[in-house]
Amino acid sequence: MKRTFAILLRNPLSLLGLVIVAVVVLSAVFADFITPFPAHAGAVVDFANFNKAPEWPYVMGTDLVGRDLFTRIVYAYRISLILGVVVLVLAVPVGVAIGLLAGYLGGWTEYLLMRLTDVFLSIPPLVLAMSMMGVLEPTLTNGMIAVTAMWWPWYTRLVYNLTRAEKEEGYVLAAEIIGASRLHVMFREILPNCVPSIVTKMTLDLGFVILIASSLSFLGLGVQPPTPDLGSMVADGAKYLPDSWWLTVFPGLAILVAVFGFNLVGDALREVLGAEQ
Amino acid sequence: MSHPFLSLRDVSKTFHTGGREVRAVDGVSFDVDEGECLAIVGESGSGKSTVANMILGIYPQTLGEIAFKGSALPGRRDLVHRRAIQLVQQNPLSSLNPRRSIGASLRLALDVHEIGERSGRDERTGQLLEEVGLPAAFRTRSPAALSGGQRQRVAIARALACQSELVVLDEPTSALDVLVQARVLKLLNELREKRGLTYIFITHDLSVVRNVATRVAVFEKGRLVELSPTEAIFADPKHPYTRRLIGAVPVVTAGEAELRNRLMEKTDANA
């Protein structure tokens, strides 16, 4: 763990990624203290300062009802991160468990579980999430459910393939010959060997979950106003391009930077953990 | 009438691969006596590993019966049979889980078979390590920190952890270099005497056979073609295939043998 961290710090790109991720996460956590107008995260109207180009104290300008854009972007990060973490916390255990079962038990179990997974994978993710959001009410909770529903199959695929490879290793046979239970073999022998790949994918995915959640809210199917959300901010501002460019450019950049940061860290982790094995 | 320790009667195994039937083992019968070391030799594809896998219960036989101490072994083994028959694999690199400590790998056998008090099991893993000539402190290490020979000793300790009676050794020394090989073989011989173990030793290395085996079973194309005491096989191989197999061993001249003996004495003194 220590060594992994040391290698990450040595590579300039992964260092940049770590810095971005740290800044995004810390600013989201401490949003109440670092933003100039915390009240602007909610339903506030200030027509004296509406639609202002970036100027002090509105470093990124204000939106159409006079709220500070910088404040809203930081709070939107908070929502996005909560959504990303919740989605992964829900999707990863489900996907991992199904992948382990299918990969280790084989036979009919494998057939049923993997075909089910294929069904989910065969629907374009955005279409699946859109149709779910169309049926459900567009709230943050339902957004999480929709994104979770499209996310777990990727972990099933990953863990299924890893399990199939690990199953051939001698240590699995050794545990079976000793008489260990299937649960022990799956969760105590095979799973620990899948953890590096799972952690790497989770880091990469945190960025992608933010992206897909933004896409949904861009289409009006995500978080609803007045809760700040990067996707809906871009969508709302797009109508006023190019005059009020800050309405779109800053939230858009915010998405880009966050996704980029998580990707850099994920890529670096993949290299470091891959080389370890 | 006493039952043989392990007996195989007309055991066959047919594999179905790609629509074709392959008979890997064809009507094999033999007994293994308690306390002996039976070597199973043969080329790759001769069915020797298939026989071992059926004895271990990795897969069931297609036909015939395998009996342990007079009772037929079921295709699906219960814990009693698992406990009695253990395995040491060829490759000590992959047979130990890289993400678990040596102690955790050894403790598994104790936990599964509920051997000893729960609180004393960690200490017991230390004793097991000492029994195979490793320091007890190794139990906190990861397999990556051990050499090939040390790992194979851990694998042997694991096979003994559940107080097994029959150990199938699947080419346990072929992945090790020659000096380590000799020491591991010596350890195996000592353990067999001390614990009264029975070995089934699968190998294609006839020089190893000479060092450890009491009897030798020769397999060719899924059939048992010869089964004799070790000296008899080397002195007077009956089956043409056995003769070819022995003929394929590199010959050691008298001079080389003497040199070897002198060097071995030195090595032993240093070890």
Coordinates of C-alpha atoms in Angstrom, one line a residue:
Chain A
M1 CA 0.0 0.0 0.0
K2 CA 2.8 2.4 1.0
R3 CA 4.8 1.3 -2.0
T4 CA 1.8 1.8 -4.3
F5 CA 1.5 5.3 -3.0
A6 CA 5.2 6.0 -3.5
I7 CA 5.1 4.9 -7.1
L8 CA 2.0 7.0 -7.7
L9 CA 3.7 10.1 -6.4
R10 CA 6.7 9.6 -8.7
N11 CA 4.8 9.8 -11.9
P12 CA 3.9 13.4 -12.9
L13 CA 0.6 12.4 -14.5
S14 CA -0.6 10.2 -11.7
L15 CA 0.5 12.9 -9.3
L16 CA -1.6 15.4 -11.2
G17 CA -4.5 13.0 -11.0
L18 CA -4.1 12.6 -7.2
V19 CA -4.0 16.4 -6.8
I20 CA -7.2 16.8 -8.9
V21 CA -9.0 14.1 -7.0
A22 CA -7.9 15.5 -3.7
V23 CA -9.0 19.0 -4.6
V24 CA -12.4 17.8 -5.9
V25 CA -13.1 15.6 -2.9
L26 CA -11.9 18.1 -0.3
S27 CA -13.8 21.0 -1.8
A28 CA -16.9 18.9 -1.9
V29 CA -16.5 17.9 1.7
F30 CA -15.7 21.4 3.0
A31 CA -18.1 23.2 0.6
D32 CA -19.8 25.0 3.5
F33 CA -16.5 26.7 4.4
I34 CA -14.7 27.4 1.1
T35 CA -17.6 28.7 -1.0
P36 CA -18.4 32.5 -0.8
F37 CA -22.2 32.0 -0.9
P38 CA -23.2 28.7 0.6
A39 CA -26.9 29.7 0.5
H40 CA -26.7 29.9 -3.3
A41 CA -26.7 26.1 -3.4
G42 CA -30.4 26.3 -2.7
A43 CA -33.4 28.3 -4.0
V44 CA -32.0 31.9 -3.7
V45 CA -32.8 34.8 -6.0
D46 CA -30.7 37.9 -6.4
F47 CA -31.8 39.8 -9.4
A48 CA -29.4 42.6 -8.6
N49 CA -26.5 40.4 -9.7
F50 CA -28.1 38.0 -12.3
N51 CA -26.2 36.7 -15.3
K52 CA -22.9 38.4 -14.5
A53 CA -19.7 37.6 -16.3
P54 CA -16.8 36.4 -14.0
E55 CA -15.8 39.3 -11.7
W56 CA -15.0 39.5 -8.0
P57 CA -16.5 38.1 -5.9
Y58 CA -18.2 35.9 -8.5
V59 CA -15.1 34.3 -9.9
M60 CA -17.1 32.2 -12.3
G61 CA -19.9 34.5 -12.9
T62 CA -23.6 34.2 -11.7
D63 CA -26.5 32.3 -13.2
L64 CA -29.8 33.6 -14.5
V65 CA -31.2 34.2 -11.0
G66 CA -28.1 35.7 -9.6
R67 CA -26.5 32.7 -7.8
D68 CA -22.7 32.4 -7.6
L69 CA -21.7 29.7 -10.2
F70 CA -18.5 28.7 -8.3
T71 CA -20.5 27.9 -5.2
R72 CA -23.0 25.9 -7.2
I73 CA -20.3 23.9 -9.0
V74 CA -18.6 23.0 -5.7
Y75 CA -22.0 21.8 -4.3
A76 CA -22.7 20.0 -7.5
Y77 CA -19.4 18.1 -7.0
R78 CA -20.7 17.1 -3.6
I79 CA -23.9 15.7 -5.1
S80 CA -22.0 14.0 -7.9
L81 CA -19.5 12.3 -5.5
I82 CA -22.3 11.1 -3.2
L83 CA -24.1 9.7 -6.2
G84 CA -20.9 8.1 -7.5
V85 CA -20.0 6.5 -4.1
V86 CA -23.6 5.3 -3.5
V87 CA -23.8 3.8 -6.9
L88 CA -20.5 2.0 -6.5
V89 CA -21.3 0.8 -3.0
L90 CA -24.6 -0.7 -4.3
A91 CA -23.4 -2.0 -7.7
V92 CA -19.9 -3.4 -6.8
P93 CA -21.0 -6.0 -4.2
V94 CA -23.9 -7.2 -6.4
G95 CA -21.7 -7.4 -9.5
V96 CA -18.8 -9.0 -7.7
A97 CA -20.9 -11.6 -6.0
I98 CA -22.7 -12.6 -9.2
G99 CA -19.4 -12.7 -11.1
L100 CA -17.8 -14.9 -8.4
L101 CA -20.8 -17.3 -8.3
A102 CA -21.0 -17.6 -12.1
G103 CA -17.2 -18.0 -12.6
Y104 CA -16.6 -20.5 -9.8
L105 CA -19.7 -22.6 -9.8
G106 CA -20.0 -22.9 -13.6
G107 CA -22.7 -25.0 -15.3
W108 CA -26.3 -23.8 -15.1
T109 CA -25.6 -21.1 -12.6
E110 CA -23.0 -19.6 -14.9
Y111 CA -25.3 -19.9 -17.9
L112 CA -28.3 -18.2 -16.2
L113 CA -26.3 -15.4 -14.4
M114 CA -24.1 -14.5 -17.4
R115 CA -27.1 -14.4 -19.9
L116 CA -28.9 -12.1 -17.4
T117 CA -25.8 -10.0 -17.3
D118 CA -25.6 -10.0 -21.1
V119 CA -29.2 -8.7 -21.3
F120 CA -28.3 -5.7 -19.2
L121 CA -25.1 -5.1 -21.1
S122 CA -26.9 -5.3 -24.5
I123 CA -29.0 -2.3 -23.7
P124 CA -27.1 1.0 -24.3
P125 CA -26.5 2.3 -20.8
L126 CA -28.0 5.7 -21.4
V127 CA -31.1 4.3 -22.9
L128 CA -31.5 1.9 -20.0
A129 CA -31.1 4.7 -17.4
M130 CA -33.3 7.1 -19.5
S131 CA -36.2 4.5 -19.6
M132 CA -35.9 3.8 -15.9
M133 CA -35.9 7.5 -15.1
G134 CA -38.8 8.0 -17.5
V135 CA -40.8 5.5 -15.5
L136 CA -39.6 6.6 -12.1
E137 CA -39.8 10.1 -10.7
P138 CA -36.6 12.1 -11.6
T139 CA -35.1 12.4 -8.1
L140 CA -31.5 11.9 -6.8
T141 CA -32.5 8.5 -5.3
N142 CA -34.0 7.2 -8.5
G143 CA -31.0 8.5 -10.4
M144 CA -28.9 6.4 -8.2
I145 CA -31.1 3.4 -8.8
A146 CA -31.0 3.9 -12.5
V147 CA -27.2 4.2 -12.7
T148 CA -26.7 1.3 -10.3
A149 CA -28.9 -0.9 -12.5
M150 CA -26.7 -0.2 -15.5
W151 CA -23.4 -0.4 -13.6
W152 CA -23.3 -3.8 -11.8
P153 CA -23.0 -6.0 -15.0
W154 CA -19.6 -4.5 -15.7
Y155 CA -18.3 -5.8 -12.4
T156 CA -19.9 -9.1 -13.0
R157 CA -18.0 -9.4 -16.3
L158 CA -14.8 -8.3 -14.7
V159 CA -15.0 -10.6 -11.7
Y160 CA -16.3 -13.5 -13.8
N161 CA -13.3 -13.4 -16.1
L162 CA -10.9 -13.0 -13.2
T163 CA -12.5 -15.9 -11.3
R164 CA -12.3 -18.2 -14.3
A165 CA -8.6 -17.5 -14.5
E166 CA -8.0 -17.8 -10.7
K167 CA -10.0 -21.0 -10.5
E168 CA -7.2 -22.8 -12.4
E169 CA -4.6 -21.8 -9.9
G170 CA -3.2 -24.4 -7.6
Y171 CA -4.3 -22.7 -4.4
V172 CA -7.9 -23.1 -5.3
L173 CA -7.4 -26.8 -5.8
A174 CA -5.5 -27.0 -2.6
A175 CA -8.4 -25.4 -0.6
E176 CA -10.9 -27.8 -2.3
I177 CA -8.8 -30.8 -1.5
I178 CA -8.6 -29.7 2.1
G179 CA -12.4 -29.6 2.1
A180 CA -13.0 -25.9 2.4
S181 CA -16.5 -24.7 1.6
R182 CA -17.4 -23.1 -1.7
L183 CA -18.1 -19.9 0.1
H184 CA -14.6 -20.0 1.6
V185 CA -13.0 -20.6 -1.8
M186 CA -14.9 -17.9 -3.5
F187 CA -14.7 -15.1 -0.9
R188 CA -11.6 -15.9 1.0
E189 CA -9.3 -17.4 -1.6
I190 CA -10.4 -16.0 -5.0
L191 CA -11.8 -12.7 -4.1
P192 CA -8.7 -11.3 -2.4
N193 CA -6.9 -11.9 -5.7
C194 CA -9.5 -9.9 -7.6
V195 CA -9.4 -6.9 -5.3
P196 CA -6.6 -4.9 -7.1
S197 CA -8.6 -5.0 -10.3
I198 CA -11.8 -4.1 -8.6
V199 CA -10.3 -1.2 -6.8
T200 CA -8.8 0.1 -10.1
K201 CA -12.0 -0.2 -11.9
M202 CA -13.9 1.6 -9.1
T203 CA -11.5 4.6 -9.3
L204 CA -11.9 4.8 -13.1
D205 CA -15.7 4.4 -12.7
L206 CA -16.1 7.2 -10.1
G207 CA -15.3 9.6 -13.0
F208 CA -17.6 7.8 -15.4
V209 CA -20.5 7.7 -13.0
I210 CA -20.2 11.4 -12.6
L211 CA -20.2 11.7 -16.4
I212 CA -23.3 9.5 -16.9
A213 CA -25.2 11.2 -14.1
S214 CA -24.4 14.6 -15.7
S215 CA -25.6 13.2 -19.0
L216 CA -28.9 12.2 -17.4
S217 CA -29.5 15.5 -15.8
F218 CA -28.4 17.2 -19.0
L219 CA -31.4 15.5 -20.5
G220 CA -33.6 16.6 -17.6
L221 CA -33.8 13.2 -16.1
G222 CA -31.5 13.6 -13.1
V223 CA -31.3 15.8 -10.1
Q224 CA -34.1 18.5 -10.1
P225 CA -33.7 22.2 -9.4
P226 CA -32.9 23.9 -7.1
T227 CA -30.2 21.3 -6.3
P228 CA -27.1 22.2 -8.2
D229 CA -26.0 19.6 -10.8
L230 CA -23.3 19.9 -13.4
G231 CA -25.3 18.3 -16.2
S232 CA -28.4 20.5 -15.7
M233 CA -26.2 23.6 -15.4
V234 CA -24.6 22.9 -18.8
A235 CA -28.0 22.2 -20.3
D236 CA -29.6 25.4 -18.9
G237 CA -26.6 27.6 -20.0
A238 CA -26.5 26.1 -23.5
K239 CA -29.5 28.2 -24.5
Y240 CA -27.5 31.4 -23.8
L241 CA -24.3 30.6 -25.7
P242 CA -22.2 32.3 -26.7
D243 CA -23.1 35.5 -24.9
S244 CA -23.3 34.0 -21.4
W245 CA -20.5 31.5 -22.0
W246 CA -19.6 31.1 -18.3
L247 CA -23.0 29.4 -17.7
T248 CA -21.8 26.4 -19.8
V249 CA -18.1 26.5 -19.9
F250 CA -17.3 26.4 -16.2
P251 CA -19.7 23.5 -15.3
G252 CA -18.5 21.7 -18.4
L253 CA -14.9 22.2 -17.4
A254 CA -15.8 21.0 -13.9
I255 CA -17.1 17.7 -15.3
L256 CA -14.0 17.4 -17.5
V257 CA -11.5 18.0 -14.7
A258 CA -13.2 15.6 -12.3
V259 CA -13.5 12.7 -14.8
F260 CA -9.9 13.4 -16.0
G261 CA -8.6 13.3 -12.5
F262 CA -10.3 10.0 -11.6
N263 CA -9.1 8.5 -14.9
L264 CA -5.5 9.5 -14.3
V265 CA -5.5 7.9 -10.8
G266 CA -7.3 4.8 -12.1
D267 CA -4.8 4.3 -14.9
A268 CA -1.9 4.8 -12.6
L269 CA -3.4 2.3 -10.2
R270 CA -3.9 -0.2 -13.0
E271 CA -0.3 0.0 -13.9
V272 CA 1.1 -0.2 -10.4
L273 CA -1.2 -3.0 -9.2
G274 CA -0.8 -4.9 -12.5
A275 CA 3.0 -4.8 -12.2
E276 CA 2.8 -6.0 -8.6
Q277 CA 1.2 -9.3 -9.7
Chain B
M1 CA -9.6 -60.7 6.2
S2 CA -7.9 -57.4 6.3
H3 CA -8.7 -54.8 3.7
P4 CA -6.1 -53.2 1.5
F5 CA -5.3 -49.7 2.5
L6 CA -6.3 -48.3 -0.8
S7 CA -7.6 -50.4 -3.7
L8 CA -8.5 -49.7 -7.3
R9 CA -10.7 -52.3 -9.1
D10 CA -11.2 -52.0 -12.9
V11 CA -11.1 -48.3 -12.7
S12 CA -11.6 -46.4 -16.0
K13 CA -12.0 -42.8 -16.9
T14 CA -13.4 -41.5 -20.1
F15 CA -13.3 -37.8 -21.0
H16 CA -15.6 -36.2 -23.6
T17 CA -13.8 -33.5 -25.5
G18 CA -15.1 -31.9 -28.6
G19 CA -17.5 -34.8 -29.4
R20 CA -14.7 -37.3 -29.1
E21 CA -14.3 -39.9 -26.3
V22 CA -10.9 -40.2 -24.9
R23 CA -10.3 -43.1 -22.5
A24 CA -7.6 -41.7 -20.3
V25 CA -7.5 -44.6 -17.9
D26 CA -8.5 -48.1 -19.0
G27 CA -9.5 -50.9 -16.5
V28 CA -6.7 -50.3 -13.9
S29 CA -6.6 -52.4 -10.7
F30 CA -4.0 -52.2 -8.0
D31 CA -3.6 -52.0 -4.2
V32 CA -1.6 -49.6 -2.1
D33 CA -0.3 -50.9 1.2
E34 CA -0.2 -48.9 4.3
G35 CA 3.1 -47.2 4.9
E36 CA 4.5 -47.7 1.4
C37 CA 5.6 -45.2 -1.2
L38 CA 4.1 -46.3 -4.5
A39 CA 5.6 -44.4 -7.4
I40 CA 3.4 -44.0 -10.5
V41 CA 5.5 -43.4 -13.6
G42 CA 4.8 -42.9 -17.2
E43 CA 5.0 -40.4 -20.0
S44 CA 2.7 -37.4 -20.1
G45 CA -0.7 -38.6 -21.3
S46 CA -0.2 -42.1 -19.8
G47 CA -3.0 -41.5 -17.4
K48 CA -1.0 -41.3 -14.2
S49 CA -2.3 -37.9 -13.2
T50 CA -5.9 -39.0 -14.0
V51 CA -5.5 -41.9 -11.6
A52 CA -4.3 -39.6 -8.9
N53 CA -7.1 -37.1 -9.5
M54 CA -9.7 -39.9 -9.1
I55 CA -8.1 -41.1 -5.9
L56 CA -8.2 -37.5 -4.7
G57 CA -11.8 -37.2 -5.8
I58 CA -11.2 -34.2 -8.1
Y59 CA -13.5 -36.1 -10.5
P60 CA -15.2 -39.4 -10.3
Q61 CA -14.2 -42.5 -12.2
T62 CA -16.4 -43.6 -15.1
L63 CA -16.2 -47.2 -14.2
G64 CA -14.9 -49.4 -11.4
E65 CA -14.4 -48.9 -7.7
I66 CA -11.9 -47.1 -5.5
A67 CA -11.9 -48.2 -1.9
F68 CA -10.1 -46.7 1.1
K69 CA -9.6 -49.0 4.1
G70 CA -12.3 -51.3 2.8
S71 CA -15.1 -48.8 2.1
A72 CA -15.8 -47.5 -1.4
L73 CA -14.9 -43.8 -1.9
P74 CA -17.9 -41.8 -3.2
G75 CA -17.6 -39.5 -6.2
R76 CA -18.4 -36.6 -4.0
R77 CA -16.1 -36.7 -1.0
D78 CA -17.1 -35.8 2.5
L79 CA -14.8 -34.2 5.0
V80 CA -13.7 -37.5 6.5
H81 CA -12.2 -38.6 3.2
R82 CA -10.8 -35.2 2.4
R83 CA -9.0 -35.3 5.7
A84 CA -7.5 -38.7 5.1
I85 CA -6.3 -38.1 1.5
Q86 CA -4.2 -35.0 0.8
L87 CA -2.2 -33.6 -2.1
V88 CA 1.1 -31.9 -2.7
Q89 CA 1.1 -30.2 -6.0
Q90 CA 3.8 -29.8 -8.6
N91 CA 4.1 -26.0 -8.6
P92 CA 4.6 -24.4 -5.2
L93 CA 4.3 -21.0 -6.9
S94 CA 0.7 -21.4 -7.6
S95 CA -0.4 -23.8 -4.8
L96 CA -0.1 -21.1 -2.1
N97 CA -2.5 -18.2 -2.3
P98 CA -0.3 -15.1 -2.9
R99 CA -2.8 -12.9 -1.0
R100 CA -2.9 -15.0 2.2
S101 CA -0.1 -15.5 4.8
I102 CA 1.6 -18.9 5.1
G103 CA -0.1 -19.2 8.5
A104 CA -3.6 -18.6 7.1
S105 CA -3.0 -21.2 4.4
L106 CA -2.0 -23.8 7.0
R107 CA -4.7 -22.8 9.4
L108 CA -7.4 -23.5 6.8
A109 CA -6.9 -27.2 7.2
L110 CA -7.1 -27.0 11.0
D111 CA -10.2 -24.8 10.8
V112 CA -12.1 -27.0 8.2
H113 CA -11.4 -30.2 10.1
E114 CA -11.7 -28.6 13.6
I115 CA -8.4 -29.9 14.7
G116 CA -7.3 -28.7 18.2
E117 CA -8.7 -25.8 20.2
R118 CA -9.4 -22.7 18.2
S119 CA -7.0 -20.6 20.3
G120 CA -4.2 -23.1 19.9
R121 CA -4.3 -23.3 16.1
D122 CA -2.0 -20.5 15.3
E123 CA 0.6 -22.1 17.5
R124 CA -0.1 -25.4 15.8
T125 CA 0.7 -23.9 12.4
G126 CA 4.1 -22.9 13.8
Q127 CA 4.8 -26.4 15.0
L128 CA 3.8 -27.7 11.5
L129 CA 6.3 -25.3 9.9
E130 CA 9.0 -26.6 12.3
E131 CA 8.2 -30.1 11.4
V132 CA 9.0 -29.5 7.8
G133 CA 12.2 -27.7 8.7
L134 CA 11.1 -24.1 8.6
P135 CA 11.1 -21.5 11.4
A136 CA 7.7 -21.0 13.1
A137 CA 8.0 -17.3 12.5
F138 CA 7.4 -17.9 8.7
R139 CA 3.7 -18.1 9.4
T140 CA 3.2 -14.4 9.2
R141 CA 5.1 -14.2 5.8
S142 CA 3.5 -14.1 2.4
P143 CA 4.4 -16.9 -0.1
A144 CA 6.3 -14.3 -2.2
A145 CA 8.9 -14.0 0.5
L146 CA 9.8 -17.7 0.3
S147 CA 12.0 -19.6 -2.0
G148 CA 10.6 -22.5 -4.2
G149 CA 11.9 -25.2 -1.8
Q150 CA 10.5 -23.4 1.2
R151 CA 7.2 -23.0 -0.4
Q152 CA 7.1 -26.7 -1.2
R153 CA 7.8 -27.4 2.4
V154 CA 4.8 -25.3 3.4
A155 CA 2.7 -27.2 0.9
I156 CA 3.9 -30.5 2.5
A157 CA 3.1 -29.0 6.0
R158 CA -0.4 -28.2 4.7
A159 CA -1.0 -31.7 3.4
L160 CA 0.0 -33.0 6.9
A161 CA -1.9 -30.4 8.8
C162 CA -5.2 -32.3 8.9
Q163 CA -3.4 -35.5 10.0
S164 CA -3.8 -37.2 6.6
E165 CA -2.9 -40.8 6.1
L166 CA -2.4 -40.9 2.4
V167 CA -0.6 -38.2 0.5
V168 CA -0.6 -37.9 -3.2
L169 CA 2.6 -36.2 -4.4
D170 CA 2.2 -34.9 -7.9
E171 CA 5.7 -34.4 -9.2
P172 CA 6.5 -32.5 -5.9
T173 CA 10.2 -31.9 -6.8
S174 CA 10.1 -31.3 -10.6
A175 CA 9.8 -27.5 -10.3
L176 CA 12.8 -27.3 -7.9
D177 CA 16.5 -27.2 -8.6
V178 CA 18.5 -30.4 -8.0
L179 CA 20.0 -29.6 -4.6
V180 CA 16.7 -28.5 -3.2
Q181 CA 15.1 -31.5 -4.7
A182 CA 17.3 -33.9 -2.8
R183 CA 16.5 -32.1 0.5
V184 CA 12.8 -32.2 -0.1
L185 CA 12.9 -35.9 -0.9
K186 CA 14.9 -36.5 2.3
L187 CA 12.2 -34.6 4.2
L188 CA 9.4 -36.6 2.6
N189 CA 11.2 -39.9 3.5
E190 CA 11.6 -38.8 7.1
L191 CA 8.0 -37.7 7.4
R192 CA 6.8 -41.0 6.0
E193 CA 8.7 -42.9 8.6
K194 CA 7.9 -40.7 11.5
R195 CA 4.2 -40.4 10.8
G196 CA 3.6 -43.7 9.2
L197 CA 2.3 -42.0 6.1
T198 CA 1.5 -43.7 2.8
Y199 CA 2.6 -41.9 -0.4
I200 CA 1.5 -42.1 -4.0
F201 CA 4.3 -40.4 -5.8
I202 CA 3.6 -39.4 -9.4
T203 CA 6.7 -38.6 -11.4
H204 CA 8.4 -39.1 -14.7
D205 CA 11.8 -38.8 -13.1
L206 CA 13.2 -42.3 -12.5
S207 CA 16.1 -41.2 -10.4
V208 CA 13.6 -39.7 -8.0
V209 CA 11.8 -43.0 -8.0
R210 CA 14.9 -44.8 -6.9
N211 CA 15.3 -42.6 -3.9
V212 CA 11.8 -42.7 -2.5
A213 CA 9.7 -45.5 -3.9
T214 CA 9.1 -49.0 -2.4
R215 CA 7.1 -50.1 -5.4
V216 CA 6.7 -48.7 -8.9
A217 CA 3.6 -48.8 -11.1
V218 CA 4.3 -48.1 -14.8
F219 CA 1.5 -46.6 -16.9
E220 CA 1.3 -46.6 -20.6
K221 CA -1.6 -45.2 -22.6
G222 CA -4.1 -45.5 -19.7
R223 CA -3.1 -49.0 -18.7
L224 CA -1.1 -50.3 -15.8
V225 CA 1.7 -52.3 -17.6
E226 CA 3.9 -53.2 -14.7
L227 CA 3.9 -53.1 -10.9
S228 CA 6.9 -54.4 -9.0
P229 CA 9.2 -53.5 -6.1
T230 CA 11.6 -50.7 -7.0
E231 CA 14.8 -52.9 -7.1
A232 CA 13.1 -55.4 -9.3
I233 CA 12.0 -52.8 -11.8
F234 CA 15.4 -51.4 -12.2
A235 CA 17.2 -54.8 -12.1
D236 CA 14.8 -56.6 -14.4
P237 CA 12.2 -54.6 -16.1
K238 CA 9.6 -57.0 -17.5
H239 CA 7.5 -54.9 -19.9
P240 CA 9.1 -53.5 -23.0
Y241 CA 7.7 -50.1 -22.2
T242 CA 9.4 -50.1 -18.8
R243 CA 12.7 -51.1 -20.4
R244 CA 12.4 -48.2 -22.8
L245 CA 11.6 -45.8 -19.9
I246 CA 14.6 -47.0 -17.9
G247 CA 16.7 -47.0 -21.0
A248 CA 15.9 -43.3 -21.5
V249 CA 17.5 -42.3 -18.2
P250 CA 20.9 -40.6 -18.6
V251 CA 23.5 -43.2 -17.6
V252 CA 25.9 -42.3 -14.8
T253 CA 29.3 -43.8 -15.2
A254 CA 31.2 -45.3 -12.3
G255 CA 33.6 -42.3 -12.2
E256 CA 30.7 -39.8 -12.2
A257 CA 28.9 -41.8 -9.5
E258 CA 32.0 -41.7 -7.2
L259 CA 32.4 -38.0 -7.8
R260 CA 28.8 -37.5 -7.0
N261 CA 29.0 -39.4 -3.7
R262 CA 32.1 -37.4 -2.6
L263 CA 30.3 -34.1 -3.4
M264 CA 27.1 -35.2 -1.7
E265 CA 29.0 -35.9 1.5
K266 CA 30.4 -32.4 1.4
T267 CA 27.0 -30.9 0.8
D268 CA 25.5 -32.9 3.7
A269 CA 28.2 -31.7 6.0
N270 CA 27.4 -28.1 5.0
A271 CA 23.7 -28.4 5.2

